[in-house]
Coordinates of C-alpha atoms in Angstrom, one line a residue:
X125 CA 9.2 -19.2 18.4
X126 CA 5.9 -21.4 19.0
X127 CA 2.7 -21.1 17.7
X128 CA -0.9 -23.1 19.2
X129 CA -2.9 -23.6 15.9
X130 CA -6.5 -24.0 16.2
X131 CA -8.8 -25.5 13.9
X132 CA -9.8 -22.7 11.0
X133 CA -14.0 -23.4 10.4
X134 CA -13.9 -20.7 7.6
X135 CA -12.2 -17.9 9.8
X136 CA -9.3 -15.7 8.9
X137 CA -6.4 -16.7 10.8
X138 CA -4.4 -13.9 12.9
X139 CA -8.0 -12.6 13.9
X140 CA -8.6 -12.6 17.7
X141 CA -9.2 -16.5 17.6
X142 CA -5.2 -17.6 17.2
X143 CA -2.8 -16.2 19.5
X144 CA 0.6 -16.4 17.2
X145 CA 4.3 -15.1 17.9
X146 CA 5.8 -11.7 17.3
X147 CA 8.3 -11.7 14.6
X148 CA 8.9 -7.6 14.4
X149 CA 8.0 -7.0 18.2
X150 CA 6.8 -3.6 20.1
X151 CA 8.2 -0.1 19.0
X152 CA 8.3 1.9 22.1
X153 CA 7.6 5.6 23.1
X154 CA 11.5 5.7 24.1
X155 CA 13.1 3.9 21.1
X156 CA 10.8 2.6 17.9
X157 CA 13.0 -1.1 17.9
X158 CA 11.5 -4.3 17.8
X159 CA 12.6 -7.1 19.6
X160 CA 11.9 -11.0 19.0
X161 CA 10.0 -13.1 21.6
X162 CA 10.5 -16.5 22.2
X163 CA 7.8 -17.5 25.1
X164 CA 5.8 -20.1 24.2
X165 CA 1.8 -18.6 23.3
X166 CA -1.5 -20.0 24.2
X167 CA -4.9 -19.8 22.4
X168 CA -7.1 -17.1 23.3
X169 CA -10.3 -17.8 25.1
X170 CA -12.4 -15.8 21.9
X171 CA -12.1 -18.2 19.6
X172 CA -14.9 -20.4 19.8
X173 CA -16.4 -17.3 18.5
X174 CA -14.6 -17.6 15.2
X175 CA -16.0 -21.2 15.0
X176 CA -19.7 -20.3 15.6
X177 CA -22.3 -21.7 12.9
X178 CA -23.3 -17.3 12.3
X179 CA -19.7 -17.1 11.0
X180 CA -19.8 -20.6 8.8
X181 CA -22.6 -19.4 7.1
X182 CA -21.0 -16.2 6.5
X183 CA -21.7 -16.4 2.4
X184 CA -18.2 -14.0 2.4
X185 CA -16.4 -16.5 4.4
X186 CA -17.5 -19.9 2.5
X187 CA -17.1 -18.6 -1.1
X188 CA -13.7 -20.6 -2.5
X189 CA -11.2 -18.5 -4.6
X190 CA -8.8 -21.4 -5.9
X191 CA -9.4 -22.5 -2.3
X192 CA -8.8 -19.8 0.0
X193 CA -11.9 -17.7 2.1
X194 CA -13.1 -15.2 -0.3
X195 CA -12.9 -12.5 2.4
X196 CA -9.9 -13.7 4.3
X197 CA -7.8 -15.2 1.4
X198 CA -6.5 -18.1 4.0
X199 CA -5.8 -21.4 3.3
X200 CA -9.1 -23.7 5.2
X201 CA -8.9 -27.0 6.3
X202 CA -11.5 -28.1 3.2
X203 CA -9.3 -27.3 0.6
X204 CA -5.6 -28.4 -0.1
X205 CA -5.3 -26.0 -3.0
X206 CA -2.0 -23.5 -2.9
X207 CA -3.1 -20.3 -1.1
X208 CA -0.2 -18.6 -2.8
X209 CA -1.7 -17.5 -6.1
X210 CA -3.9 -14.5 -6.5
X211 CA -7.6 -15.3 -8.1
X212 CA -8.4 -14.1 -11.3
X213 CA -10.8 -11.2 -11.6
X214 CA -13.0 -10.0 -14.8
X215 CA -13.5 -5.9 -15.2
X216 CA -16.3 -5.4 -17.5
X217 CA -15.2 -3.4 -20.5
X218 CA -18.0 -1.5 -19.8
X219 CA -16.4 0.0 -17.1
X220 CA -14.9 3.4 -18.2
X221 CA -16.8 2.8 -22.0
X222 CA -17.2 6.5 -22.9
X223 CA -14.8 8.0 -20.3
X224 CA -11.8 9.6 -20.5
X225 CA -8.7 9.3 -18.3
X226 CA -6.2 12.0 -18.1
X227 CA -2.9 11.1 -16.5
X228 CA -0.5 13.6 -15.5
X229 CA 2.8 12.6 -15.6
X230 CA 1.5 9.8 -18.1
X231 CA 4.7 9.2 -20.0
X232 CA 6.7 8.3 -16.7
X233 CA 7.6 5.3 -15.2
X234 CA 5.0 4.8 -13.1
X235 CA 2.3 6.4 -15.5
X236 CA 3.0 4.5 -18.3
X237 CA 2.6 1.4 -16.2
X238 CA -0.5 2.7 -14.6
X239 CA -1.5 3.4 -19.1
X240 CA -0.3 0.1 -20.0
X241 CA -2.3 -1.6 -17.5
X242 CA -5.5 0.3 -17.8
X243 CA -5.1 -0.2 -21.9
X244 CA -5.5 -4.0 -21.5
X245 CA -8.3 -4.1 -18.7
X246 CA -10.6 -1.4 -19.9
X247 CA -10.4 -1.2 -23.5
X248 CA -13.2 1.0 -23.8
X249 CA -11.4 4.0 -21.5
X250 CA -10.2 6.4 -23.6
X251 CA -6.7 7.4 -21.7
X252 CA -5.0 10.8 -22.1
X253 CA -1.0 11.4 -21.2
X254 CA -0.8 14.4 -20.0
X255 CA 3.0 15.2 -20.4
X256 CA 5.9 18.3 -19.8
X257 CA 7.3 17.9 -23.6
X258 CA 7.0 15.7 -26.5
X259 CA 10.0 13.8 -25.7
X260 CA 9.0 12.4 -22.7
X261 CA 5.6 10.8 -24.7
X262 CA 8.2 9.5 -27.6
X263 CA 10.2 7.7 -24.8
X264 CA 7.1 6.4 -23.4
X265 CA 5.8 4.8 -27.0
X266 CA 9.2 4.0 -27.6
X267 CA 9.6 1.8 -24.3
X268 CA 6.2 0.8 -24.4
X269 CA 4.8 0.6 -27.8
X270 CA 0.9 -0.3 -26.6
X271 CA 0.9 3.4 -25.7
X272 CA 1.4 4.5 -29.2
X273 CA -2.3 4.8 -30.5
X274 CA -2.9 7.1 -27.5
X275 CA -3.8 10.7 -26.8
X276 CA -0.8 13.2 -25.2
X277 CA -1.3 16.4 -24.2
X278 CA 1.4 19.4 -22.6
X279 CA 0.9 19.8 -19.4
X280 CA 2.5 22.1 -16.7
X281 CA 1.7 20.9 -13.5
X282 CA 3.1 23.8 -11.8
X283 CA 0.4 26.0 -13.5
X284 CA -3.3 26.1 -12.4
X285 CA -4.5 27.1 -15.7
X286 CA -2.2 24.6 -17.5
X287 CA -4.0 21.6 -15.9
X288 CA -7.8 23.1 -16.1
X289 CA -6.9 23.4 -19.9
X290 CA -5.5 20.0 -19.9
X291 CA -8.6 18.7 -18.2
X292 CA -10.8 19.6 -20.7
X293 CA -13.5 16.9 -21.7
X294 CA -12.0 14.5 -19.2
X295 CA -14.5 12.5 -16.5
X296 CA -11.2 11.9 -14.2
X297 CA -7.8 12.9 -13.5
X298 CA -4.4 10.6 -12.3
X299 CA -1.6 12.6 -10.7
X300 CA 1.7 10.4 -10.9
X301 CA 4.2 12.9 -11.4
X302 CA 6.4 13.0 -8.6
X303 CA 8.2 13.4 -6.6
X304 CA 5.6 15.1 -4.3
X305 CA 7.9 15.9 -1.5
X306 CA 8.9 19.0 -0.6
X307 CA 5.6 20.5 -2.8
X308 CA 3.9 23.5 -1.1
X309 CA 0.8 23.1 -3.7
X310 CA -1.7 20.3 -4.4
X311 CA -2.3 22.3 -7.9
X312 CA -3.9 19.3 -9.5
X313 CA -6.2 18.5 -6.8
X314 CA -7.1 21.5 -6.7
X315 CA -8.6 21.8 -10.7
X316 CA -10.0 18.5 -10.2
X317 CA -12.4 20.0 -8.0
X318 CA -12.6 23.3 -10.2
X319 CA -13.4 20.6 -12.9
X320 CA -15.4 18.5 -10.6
X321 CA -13.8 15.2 -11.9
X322 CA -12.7 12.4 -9.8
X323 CA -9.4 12.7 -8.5
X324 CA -6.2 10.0 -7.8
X325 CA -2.8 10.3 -6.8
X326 CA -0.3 8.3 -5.8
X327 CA 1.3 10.4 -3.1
X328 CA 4.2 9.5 -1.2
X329 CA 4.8 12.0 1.2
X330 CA 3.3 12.9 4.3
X331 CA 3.1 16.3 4.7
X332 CA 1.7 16.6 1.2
X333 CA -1.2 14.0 2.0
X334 CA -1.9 15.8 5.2
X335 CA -2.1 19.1 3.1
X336 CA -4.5 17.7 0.6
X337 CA -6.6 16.2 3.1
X338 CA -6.9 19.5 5.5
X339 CA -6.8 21.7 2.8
X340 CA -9.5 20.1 0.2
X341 CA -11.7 17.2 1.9
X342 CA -14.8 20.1 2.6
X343 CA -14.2 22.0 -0.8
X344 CA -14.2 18.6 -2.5
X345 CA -17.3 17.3 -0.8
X346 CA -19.0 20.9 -1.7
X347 CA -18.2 20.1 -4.5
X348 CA -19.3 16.3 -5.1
X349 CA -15.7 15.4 -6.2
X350 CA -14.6 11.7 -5.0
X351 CA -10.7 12.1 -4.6
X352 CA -8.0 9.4 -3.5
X353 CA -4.4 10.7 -2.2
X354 CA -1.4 8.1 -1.8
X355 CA -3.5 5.5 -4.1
X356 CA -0.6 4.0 -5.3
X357 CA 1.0 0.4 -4.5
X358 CA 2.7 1.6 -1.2
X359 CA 1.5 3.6 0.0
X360 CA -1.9 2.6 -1.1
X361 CA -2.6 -1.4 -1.6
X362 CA -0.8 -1.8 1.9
X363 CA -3.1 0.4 3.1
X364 CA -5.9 -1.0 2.1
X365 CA -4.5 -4.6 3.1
X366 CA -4.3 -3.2 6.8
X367 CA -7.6 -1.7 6.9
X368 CA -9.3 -4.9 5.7
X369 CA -7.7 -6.8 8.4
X370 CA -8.4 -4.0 11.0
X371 CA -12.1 -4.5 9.9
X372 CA -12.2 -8.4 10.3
X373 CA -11.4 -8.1 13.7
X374 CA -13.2 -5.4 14.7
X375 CA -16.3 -7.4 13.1
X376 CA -17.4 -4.1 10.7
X377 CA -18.3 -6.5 7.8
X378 CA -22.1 -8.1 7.2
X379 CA -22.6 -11.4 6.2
X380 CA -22.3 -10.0 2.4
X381 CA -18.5 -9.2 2.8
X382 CA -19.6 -5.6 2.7
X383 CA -18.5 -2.9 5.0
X384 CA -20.9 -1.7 7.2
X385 CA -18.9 -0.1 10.0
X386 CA -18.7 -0.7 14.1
X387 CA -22.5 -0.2 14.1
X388 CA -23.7 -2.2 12.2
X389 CA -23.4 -6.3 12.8
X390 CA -23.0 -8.1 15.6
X391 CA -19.3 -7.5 18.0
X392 CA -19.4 -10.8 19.7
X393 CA -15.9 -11.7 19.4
X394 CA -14.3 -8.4 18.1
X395 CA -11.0 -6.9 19.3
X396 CA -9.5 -3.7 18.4
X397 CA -5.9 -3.1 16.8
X398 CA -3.0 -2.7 19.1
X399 CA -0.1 -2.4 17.0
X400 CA 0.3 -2.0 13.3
X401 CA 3.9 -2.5 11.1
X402 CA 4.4 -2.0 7.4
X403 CA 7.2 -3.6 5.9
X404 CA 8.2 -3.0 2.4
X405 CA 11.3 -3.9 0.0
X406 CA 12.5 -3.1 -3.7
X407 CA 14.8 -4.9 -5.6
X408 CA 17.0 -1.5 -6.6
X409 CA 15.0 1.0 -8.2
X410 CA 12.4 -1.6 -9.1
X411 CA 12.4 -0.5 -12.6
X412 CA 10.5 2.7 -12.0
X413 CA 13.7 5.1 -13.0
X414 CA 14.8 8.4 -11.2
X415 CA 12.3 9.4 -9.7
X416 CA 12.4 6.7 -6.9
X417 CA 15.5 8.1 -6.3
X418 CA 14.5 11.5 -5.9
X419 CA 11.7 10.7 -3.4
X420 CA 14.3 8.1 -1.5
X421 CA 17.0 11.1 -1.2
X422 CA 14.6 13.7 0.0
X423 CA 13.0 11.3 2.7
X424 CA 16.6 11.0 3.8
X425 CA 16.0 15.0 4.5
X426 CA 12.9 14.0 6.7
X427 CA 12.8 13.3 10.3
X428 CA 10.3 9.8 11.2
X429 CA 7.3 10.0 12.7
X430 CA 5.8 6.8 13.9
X431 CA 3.2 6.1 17.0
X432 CA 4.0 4.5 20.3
X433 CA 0.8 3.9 22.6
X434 CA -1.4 6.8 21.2
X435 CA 1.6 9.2 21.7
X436 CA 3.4 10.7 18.0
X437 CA 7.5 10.4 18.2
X438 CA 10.0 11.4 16.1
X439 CA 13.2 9.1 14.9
X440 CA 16.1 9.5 12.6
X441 CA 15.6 9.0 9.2
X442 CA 16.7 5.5 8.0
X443 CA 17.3 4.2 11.2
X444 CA 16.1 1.5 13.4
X445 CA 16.7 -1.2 11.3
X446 CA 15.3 -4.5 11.2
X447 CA 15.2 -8.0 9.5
X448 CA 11.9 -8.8 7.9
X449 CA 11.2 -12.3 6.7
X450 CA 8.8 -11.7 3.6
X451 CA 8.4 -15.5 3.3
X452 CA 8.7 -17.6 0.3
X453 CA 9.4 -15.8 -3.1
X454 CA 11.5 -13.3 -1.3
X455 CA 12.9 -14.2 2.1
X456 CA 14.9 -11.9 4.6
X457 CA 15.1 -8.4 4.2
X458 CA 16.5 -6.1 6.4
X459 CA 14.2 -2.4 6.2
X460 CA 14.3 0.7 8.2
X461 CA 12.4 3.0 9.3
X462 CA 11.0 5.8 6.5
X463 CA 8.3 8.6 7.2
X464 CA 5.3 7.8 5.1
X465 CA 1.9 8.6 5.0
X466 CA 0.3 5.5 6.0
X467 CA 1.6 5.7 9.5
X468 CA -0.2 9.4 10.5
X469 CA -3.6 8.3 8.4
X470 CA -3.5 4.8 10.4
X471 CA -3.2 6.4 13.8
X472 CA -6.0 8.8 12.8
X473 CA -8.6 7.0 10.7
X474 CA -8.2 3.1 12.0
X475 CA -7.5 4.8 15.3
X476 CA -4.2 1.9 16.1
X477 CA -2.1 3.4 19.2
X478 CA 1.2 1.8 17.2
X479 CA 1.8 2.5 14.2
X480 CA 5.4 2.3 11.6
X481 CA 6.5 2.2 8.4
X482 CA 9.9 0.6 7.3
X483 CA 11.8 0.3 3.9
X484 CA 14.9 -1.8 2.5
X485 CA 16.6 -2.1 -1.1
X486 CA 18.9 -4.6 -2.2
X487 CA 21.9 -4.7 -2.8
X488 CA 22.6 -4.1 1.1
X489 CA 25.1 -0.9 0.1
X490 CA 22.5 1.3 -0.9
X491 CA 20.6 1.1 2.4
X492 CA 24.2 2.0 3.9
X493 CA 24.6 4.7 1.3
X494 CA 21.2 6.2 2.4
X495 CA 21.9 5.8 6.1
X496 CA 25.1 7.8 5.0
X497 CA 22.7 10.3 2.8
X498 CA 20.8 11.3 5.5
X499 CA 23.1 11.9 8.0
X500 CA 26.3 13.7 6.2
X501 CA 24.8 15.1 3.2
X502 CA 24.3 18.9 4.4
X503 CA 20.6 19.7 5.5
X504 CA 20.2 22.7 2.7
X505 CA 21.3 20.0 -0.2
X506 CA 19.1 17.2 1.4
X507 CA 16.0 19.4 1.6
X508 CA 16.4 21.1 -1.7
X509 CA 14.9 19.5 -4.7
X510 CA 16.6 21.3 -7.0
X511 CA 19.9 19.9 -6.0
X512 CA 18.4 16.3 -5.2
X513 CA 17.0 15.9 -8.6
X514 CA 20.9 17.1 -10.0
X515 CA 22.0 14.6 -7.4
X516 CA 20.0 11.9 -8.5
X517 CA 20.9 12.0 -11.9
X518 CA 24.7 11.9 -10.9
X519 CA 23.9 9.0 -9.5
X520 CA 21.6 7.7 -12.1
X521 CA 24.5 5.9 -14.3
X522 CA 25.7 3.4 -11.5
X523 CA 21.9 2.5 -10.1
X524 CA 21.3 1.5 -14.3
X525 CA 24.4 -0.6 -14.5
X526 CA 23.4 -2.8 -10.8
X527 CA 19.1 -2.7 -11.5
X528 CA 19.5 -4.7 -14.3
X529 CA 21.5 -7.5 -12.2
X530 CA 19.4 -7.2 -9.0
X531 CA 15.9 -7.0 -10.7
X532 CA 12.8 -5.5 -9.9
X533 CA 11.1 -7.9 -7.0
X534 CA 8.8 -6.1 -4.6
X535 CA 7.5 -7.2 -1.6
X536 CA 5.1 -5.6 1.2
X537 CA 4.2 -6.9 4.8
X538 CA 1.7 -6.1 6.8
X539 CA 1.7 -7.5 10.6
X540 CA -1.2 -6.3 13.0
X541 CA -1.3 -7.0 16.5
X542 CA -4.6 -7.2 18.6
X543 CA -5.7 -6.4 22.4
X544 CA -6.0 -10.1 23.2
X545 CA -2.5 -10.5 21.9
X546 CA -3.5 -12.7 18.4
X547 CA -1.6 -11.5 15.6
X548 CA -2.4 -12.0 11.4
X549 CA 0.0 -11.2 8.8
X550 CA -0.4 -10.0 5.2
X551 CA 1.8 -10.3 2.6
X552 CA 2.2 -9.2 -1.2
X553 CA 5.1 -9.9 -3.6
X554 CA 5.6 -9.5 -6.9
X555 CA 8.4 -9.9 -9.3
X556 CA 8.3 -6.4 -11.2
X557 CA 7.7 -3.5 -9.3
X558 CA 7.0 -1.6 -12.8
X559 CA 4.6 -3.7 -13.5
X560 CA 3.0 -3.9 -10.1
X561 CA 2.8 -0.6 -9.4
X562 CA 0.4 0.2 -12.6
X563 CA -1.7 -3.0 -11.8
X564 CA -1.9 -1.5 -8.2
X565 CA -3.0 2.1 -9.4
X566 CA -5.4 0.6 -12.3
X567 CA -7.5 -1.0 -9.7
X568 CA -8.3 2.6 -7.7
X569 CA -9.2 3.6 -11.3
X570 CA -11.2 0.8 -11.6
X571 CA -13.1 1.4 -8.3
X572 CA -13.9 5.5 -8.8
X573 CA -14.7 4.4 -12.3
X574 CA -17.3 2.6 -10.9
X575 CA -18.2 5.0 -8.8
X576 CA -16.5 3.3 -5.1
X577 CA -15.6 6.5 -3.6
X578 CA -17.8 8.9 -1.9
X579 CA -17.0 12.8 -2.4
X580 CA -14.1 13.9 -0.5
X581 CA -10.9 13.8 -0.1
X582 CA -9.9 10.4 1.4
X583 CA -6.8 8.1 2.4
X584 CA -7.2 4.5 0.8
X585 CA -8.0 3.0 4.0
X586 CA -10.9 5.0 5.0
X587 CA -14.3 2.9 4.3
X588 CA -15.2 6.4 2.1
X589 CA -12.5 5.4 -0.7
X590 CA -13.1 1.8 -1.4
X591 CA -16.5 0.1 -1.6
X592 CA -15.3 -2.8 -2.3
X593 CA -12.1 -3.6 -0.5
X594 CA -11.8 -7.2 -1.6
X595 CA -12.2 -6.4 -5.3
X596 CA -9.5 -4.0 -5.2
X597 CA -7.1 -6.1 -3.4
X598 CA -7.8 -9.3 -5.8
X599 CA -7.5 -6.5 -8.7
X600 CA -4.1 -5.3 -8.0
X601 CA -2.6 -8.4 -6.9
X602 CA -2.5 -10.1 -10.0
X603 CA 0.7 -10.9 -11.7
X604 CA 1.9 -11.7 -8.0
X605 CA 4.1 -14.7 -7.1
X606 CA 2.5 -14.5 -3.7
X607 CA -0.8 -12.7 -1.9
X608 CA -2.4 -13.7 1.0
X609 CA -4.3 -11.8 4.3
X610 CA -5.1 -12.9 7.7
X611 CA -2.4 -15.0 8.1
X612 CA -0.4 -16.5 11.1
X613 CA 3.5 -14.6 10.6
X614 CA 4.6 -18.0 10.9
X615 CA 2.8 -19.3 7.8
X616 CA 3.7 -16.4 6.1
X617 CA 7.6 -17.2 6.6
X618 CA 10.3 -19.0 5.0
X619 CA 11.1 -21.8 7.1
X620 CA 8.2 -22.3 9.8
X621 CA 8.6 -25.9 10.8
X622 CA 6.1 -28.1 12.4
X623 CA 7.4 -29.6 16.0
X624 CA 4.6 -31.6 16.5
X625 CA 0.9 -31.2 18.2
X626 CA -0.1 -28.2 16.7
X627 CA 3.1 -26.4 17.6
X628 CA 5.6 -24.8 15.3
X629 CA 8.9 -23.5 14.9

């Protein structure tokens, strides 16, 4: 597998100025696999555009974090500093001073992460659990203690008037109690905008996010609610990962780093997305308890859809598998394919013909015992949550006694191909997926604390959700082993080797 590298003058590698190899290869209308290519690449004829003095003056592109491009986060040839390392970022604590947070499903895994998080990096937010019984806030204290001074109110989530009453005296609203599959109402989105507060989920289902979206976008713009669905790490982060490297090489920032859309600077040089891949992994559960589980059994229940050439298909769920190579921190992965939102809300708001979404866990027998999930398990057991929920907690006291032995590492790719063929490569790993996931959430807090997102209901990669792409992204990577965007896949993997003359293996 051979690579041409051209001289970087402050441009994000991958963009249409680098043509690199495919690693995951093309998912057809006929079968979504990927096959490796081996042909040796050559440079495409754009990239003198990349090396223009407009772009070296960009101020985005020639401000150093810890010596990466501030809007690419790749390694340039001025630097020798280690582009592995997130940069730091400073939230003011007057951001969400006077405010309060409710969070329903705040004494769960994932919202007590999300609380813990938001307690250290905006100490002047007042944060609400909003919780089904008291136990489930003394567990929460208990396993957290920095939770303890906080406020927790009962919540039903399945009630309308539980959660208006809930709401009261808030200024926004978290939804993280999932799982959201198989859910018929978007009740909490829903008083949001009866409460006209902000609203955030971290929706993991498709047909759910499609619901919100159709259903609420007008009545929440009516109403002059700003409203995030799937804001979580993954979907969420990954999305907003893909859309800022959609948007470098379609040329929609200025020379601020701001986005400004396909009208608004100058296209010399800018090539649309072809095909764009989403790789993910968790070590086990990744500490986030039952729930995962849940949400993993009924997406066994759920038929694929991915995109091949602007056309939707339909695949097995769990199938198709393939072996990812996350790089260094986390190596090779084998994931399959999964049906998540990210895929339908690429194809329709970044407008990429190909478009998948793929998932693996460690150790290598649970991906078999999913595979086996989703195709013997009857279809009224699978489908049911009910019986998925008793299912997952049969299964509950094995999955405790391996998570503690296999950890909690998570890792997300992102590989986008271009027209011209050039290819960049994102990746994001981080050693606690508990951990992550809260950091992840906290920073689309941050952002419609600050006011990021326009009314509406929105998907995170739609300009409309996030101002201020880069902040988020340099937000919720902290804590990470390894972050980077706009990169080569070969410089993103293990064991790239140089052959010589610019070429590598």
């Amino acid at each position: 597998m051979f690579c041409h590298q051209l001289p970087c003058a402050h441009a994000s590698i991958g963009q249409p100025g680098i043509q690199q190899p495919a690693v995951c290869g093309a998912d057809t209308p006929g079968q979504l696999t990927a096959a490796l290519t081996a042909a040796p690449l050559r440079a495409s004829p754009n990239h003198r555009a990349f090396r223009s003095p407009k772009a070296i003056r960009s101020r985005s592109q020639s401000v150093k974090i810890r010596g990466q491009c501030r809007l690419c986060h790749t390694r340039c040839q001025a630097s020798k500093a280690s582009a592995d390392a997130p940069p730091s970022i400073d939230v003011s604590p007057e951001v969400g001073k006077g405010k309060k947070l409710l969070i329903i499903g705040g004494t769960g895994r994932v919202g007590s992460s999300t609380a813990a998080s938001l307690v250290k990096t905006h100490p002047n937010l007042t944060i609400i659990l909003g919780t089904r019984r008291q136990e489930g806030y003394d567990a929460a204290v208990k396993n957290r203690p920095e939770l303890g001074g906080l406020e927790h109110r009962i919540v039903d989530r399945n009630n309308l008037q539980s959660i208006l009453s809930s709401m009261e005296g808030c200024d926004m609203v978290l939804h993280t109690a999932g799982p959201f599959q198989r859910k018929k109402e978007c009740l909490v989105l829903e008083a949001a905008i009866q409460a006209k507060i902000p609203y955030l989920d971290v929706c993991d289902d498709n047909d759910y996010a499609a619901r919100a979206k159709a259903d609420y976008h007008e009545k929440a713009r009516a109403a002059g609610v700003p409203a995030i669905t799937s804001g979580g790490i993954y979907p969420g982060v990954s999305n907003v990962m893909a859309a800022h490297m959609v948007s470098t090489a379609r040329r929609e920032y200025n020379q601020d780093g701001h986005f400004v859309g396909k009208d608004g600077v100058d296209k010399e040089g800018a090539v649309e997305p072809k095909k764009l891949q989403y790789f993910y992994y968790t070590a086990g559960t990744g500490g986030v308890g039952p729930t995962i589980m849940e949400t993993s059994y009924l997406l066994a229940g759920t038929p694929v859809i991915a995109y091949a050439d602007g056309k939707k298909v339909e695949a097995k769920p769990i199938s198709q598998p393939l072996t990812i190579d996350f790089g260094k921190g986390l190596g090779r992965k084998t994931v399959w394919l999964y049906n998540l939102p990210e895929v339908e809300s690429a194809f329709k708001y970044m407008k990429v013909p190909n478009v998948s979404a793929r998932f693996g866990t460690d150790p290598a027998f649970w991906n078999w015992a999913m595979v086996a999930t989703a195709r013997f398990l009857p279809v009224k057991i699978i489908t049911d949550r009910a019986k998925i929920r008793a299912f997952a907690k049969a299964t509950s006291p094995v999955i405790k006694a391996i998570d503690p032995i296999i950890g909690e590492k998570v890792g997300m790719r992102v590989d986008l191909e271009l027209a011209d063929g050039s290819k960049a490569c994102g990746v994001f790993i981080h050693k606690k997926l508990s951990d992550s996931a809260g950091t992840c959430i906290a920073a689309f807090v941050d952002t419609m604390l600050q006011g990021g997102t326009q009314p509406g209901v929105w998907f995170p990669e739609e300009p409309e959700a996030v101002k201020d792409r880069m902040r988020l992204l340099t937000q919720s990577a902290q804590g990470c082993i390894r972050f980077e965007l706009n990169q080569p896949p070969w410089k993103i993997e293990s064991d790239a080797k140089q052959m010589g003359m610019g070429f590598y293996w």
